[in-house]
Coordinates of C-alpha atoms in Angstrom, one line a residue:
X1 CA 44.0 -10.0 -5.3
X2 CA 42.2 -9.9 -8.7
X3 CA 44.9 -7.6 -10.1
X4 CA 47.6 -9.9 -8.8
X5 CA 46.0 -12.8 -10.6
X6 CA 45.6 -10.9 -13.9
X7 CA 49.3 -9.8 -13.6
X8 CA 50.6 -13.4 -13.2
X9 CA 48.2 -14.8 -15.8
X10 CA 49.5 -12.1 -18.2
X11 CA 53.1 -13.1 -17.4
X12 CA 52.4 -16.8 -17.9
X13 CA 50.7 -16.1 -21.3
X14 CA 53.6 -13.9 -22.4
X15 CA 56.3 -16.5 -21.6
X16 CA 54.3 -19.5 -22.8
X17 CA 53.5 -18.0 -26.2
X18 CA 57.0 -17.2 -27.4
X19 CA 58.6 -20.0 -29.2
X20 CA 61.8 -19.9 -31.2
X21 CA 61.6 -22.9 -33.4
X22 CA 57.9 -23.3 -33.8
X23 CA 57.1 -20.4 -36.1
X24 CA 58.7 -19.1 -39.2
X25 CA 57.7 -15.5 -39.8
X26 CA 59.7 -14.5 -42.8
X27 CA 60.7 -15.7 -46.3
X28 CA 64.3 -16.9 -46.3
X29 CA 66.6 -17.1 -49.3
X30 CA 70.2 -17.7 -50.2
X31 CA 72.7 -15.3 -48.7
X32 CA 70.7 -14.3 -45.6
X33 CA 72.1 -14.5 -42.1
X34 CA 69.6 -14.5 -39.4
X35 CA 68.6 -16.6 -36.4
X36 CA 65.5 -17.6 -38.3
X37 CA 67.9 -19.3 -40.8
X38 CA 69.3 -21.2 -37.8
X39 CA 65.8 -22.4 -37.0
X40 CA 65.4 -23.5 -40.6
X41 CA 68.7 -25.4 -40.5
X42 CA 67.6 -27.1 -37.2
X43 CA 64.3 -28.0 -38.8
X44 CA 66.1 -29.5 -41.8
X45 CA 68.5 -31.3 -39.4
X46 CA 65.5 -32.8 -37.5
X47 CA 64.1 -33.9 -40.9
X48 CA 67.4 -35.7 -41.6
X49 CA 68.2 -33.4 -44.6
X50 CA 70.9 -31.1 -43.1
X51 CA 73.8 -32.8 -41.5
X52 CA 76.0 -29.8 -40.8
X53 CA 76.7 -27.3 -38.1
X54 CA 74.0 -24.7 -37.5
X55 CA 75.5 -21.5 -38.8
X56 CA 72.6 -19.0 -39.2
X57 CA 73.8 -18.4 -42.8
X58 CA 71.6 -19.6 -45.8
X59 CA 74.3 -21.0 -48.0
X60 CA 74.5 -23.8 -50.6
X61 CA 74.2 -26.6 -48.0
X62 CA 71.0 -25.1 -46.6
X63 CA 69.6 -24.5 -50.1
X64 CA 70.3 -28.0 -51.2
X65 CA 68.6 -29.5 -48.0
X66 CA 65.6 -27.2 -48.5
X67 CA 65.3 -28.3 -52.2
X68 CA 65.3 -31.9 -50.9
X69 CA 62.5 -31.0 -48.4
X70 CA 60.5 -29.3 -51.1
X71 CA 60.8 -32.3 -53.4
X72 CA 59.7 -34.7 -50.6
X73 CA 56.7 -32.5 -49.9
X74 CA 55.8 -32.1 -53.6
X75 CA 56.3 -28.3 -53.5
X76 CA 56.8 -26.8 -56.9
X77 CA 59.0 -25.2 -57.9
X78 CA 61.6 -26.9 -55.7
X79 CA 64.0 -24.0 -55.9
X80 CA 65.4 -23.7 -52.4
X81 CA 63.5 -20.5 -51.6
X82 CA 61.7 -20.6 -48.2
X83 CA 58.5 -18.9 -49.0
X84 CA 54.9 -19.1 -47.9
X85 CA 54.1 -22.6 -49.3
X86 CA 57.3 -24.1 -47.8
X87 CA 56.8 -22.3 -44.5
X88 CA 53.3 -23.7 -44.2
X89 CA 54.5 -27.3 -44.9
X90 CA 57.3 -26.9 -42.3
X91 CA 54.8 -25.5 -39.7
X92 CA 52.5 -28.5 -40.3
X93 CA 55.4 -30.9 -39.5
X94 CA 56.6 -28.8 -36.5
X95 CA 53.1 -28.7 -35.0
X96 CA 53.2 -32.5 -34.7
X97 CA 56.5 -32.4 -32.8
X98 CA 56.2 -30.2 -29.7
X99 CA 59.5 -31.7 -28.4
X100 CA 61.2 -29.7 -31.2
X101 CA 59.9 -26.4 -29.8
X102 CA 62.2 -24.3 -27.6
X103 CA 60.3 -21.6 -25.7
X104 CA 62.4 -18.5 -25.1
X105 CA 61.9 -15.7 -22.6
X106 CA 61.6 -13.0 -25.2
X107 CA 61.2 -12.3 -28.9
X108 CA 63.6 -9.3 -29.0
X109 CA 66.1 -8.8 -31.8
X110 CA 68.9 -6.4 -32.5
X111 CA 71.0 -5.5 -35.6
X112 CA 74.6 -6.4 -35.3
X113 CA 77.6 -4.6 -36.7
X114 CA 77.2 -6.5 -40.0
X115 CA 73.6 -5.3 -40.3
X116 CA 72.1 -8.8 -39.6
X117 CA 69.0 -9.2 -37.4
X118 CA 70.0 -11.3 -34.4
X119 CA 67.9 -12.8 -31.6
X120 CA 68.6 -11.1 -28.3
X121 CA 69.9 -13.2 -25.4
X122 CA 67.1 -15.3 -23.9
X123 CA 66.4 -18.0 -21.3
X124 CA 65.4 -21.3 -22.8
X125 CA 62.6 -23.7 -21.6
X126 CA 64.3 -27.0 -22.7
X127 CA 67.9 -27.0 -23.6
X128 CA 70.0 -25.2 -26.1
X129 CA 68.0 -23.4 -28.8
X130 CA 68.8 -23.6 -32.5
X131 CA 71.2 -20.9 -33.5
X132 CA 72.6 -20.2 -30.0
X133 CA 76.3 -19.6 -30.0
X134 CA 77.1 -19.1 -26.3
X135 CA 75.6 -19.6 -22.9
X136 CA 75.9 -16.5 -20.8
X137 CA 76.8 -16.5 -17.1
X138 CA 73.3 -15.5 -16.1
X139 CA 71.9 -18.6 -17.8
X140 CA 70.6 -16.9 -21.0
X141 CA 71.6 -18.1 -24.5
X142 CA 73.3 -15.7 -26.9
X143 CA 72.8 -15.8 -30.7
X144 CA 75.7 -13.4 -31.4
X145 CA 77.7 -14.0 -34.6
X146 CA 80.8 -12.2 -33.1
X147 CA 82.7 -13.1 -30.0
X148 CA 83.2 -9.5 -29.2
X149 CA 80.4 -8.2 -27.0
X150 CA 78.7 -11.6 -26.6
X151 CA 76.8 -11.7 -23.3
X152 CA 78.2 -8.3 -22.3
X153 CA 75.0 -7.4 -20.4
X154 CA 74.5 -10.9 -19.1
X155 CA 77.6 -11.5 -17.0
X156 CA 79.9 -12.5 -19.9
X157 CA 80.2 -15.9 -21.7
X158 CA 80.0 -19.0 -19.6
X159 CA 80.8 -21.3 -22.5
X160 CA 80.9 -21.2 -26.3
X161 CA 78.6 -23.6 -28.0
X162 CA 80.4 -24.1 -31.3

């Protein structure tokens, strides 16, 4: 009985501690394409600074929105680079908005054919996570940047999200 309790407590901790939009773990800069950039774009959208489609690509629109955010927060230099100081400022804001946090069933990633790090398909706790491109037939969300192979191990694509 005690082992069963420990097992379920471990599973609960594992699933409750994995959040997609709540933590930025890497520096992000112009030209990058990752699911963490999608989270940054969603954050900037929530802040009213990025009014475009979430693309996972850190381009000029993302950089300009990030510069605006840095200026609002008094971060110098306001250069559009998402480094430690800007991440800390974003984390402070995110921590006061738990409704922005999407908890996913795993933190796995894979490298796609273009060499980009992509979030593996995951179940979501509360709606469509930032950067998701398709909903798979098994209920997971895919973050694939290519139609070919999306949701291939998850029953195929139920619907595209963009």
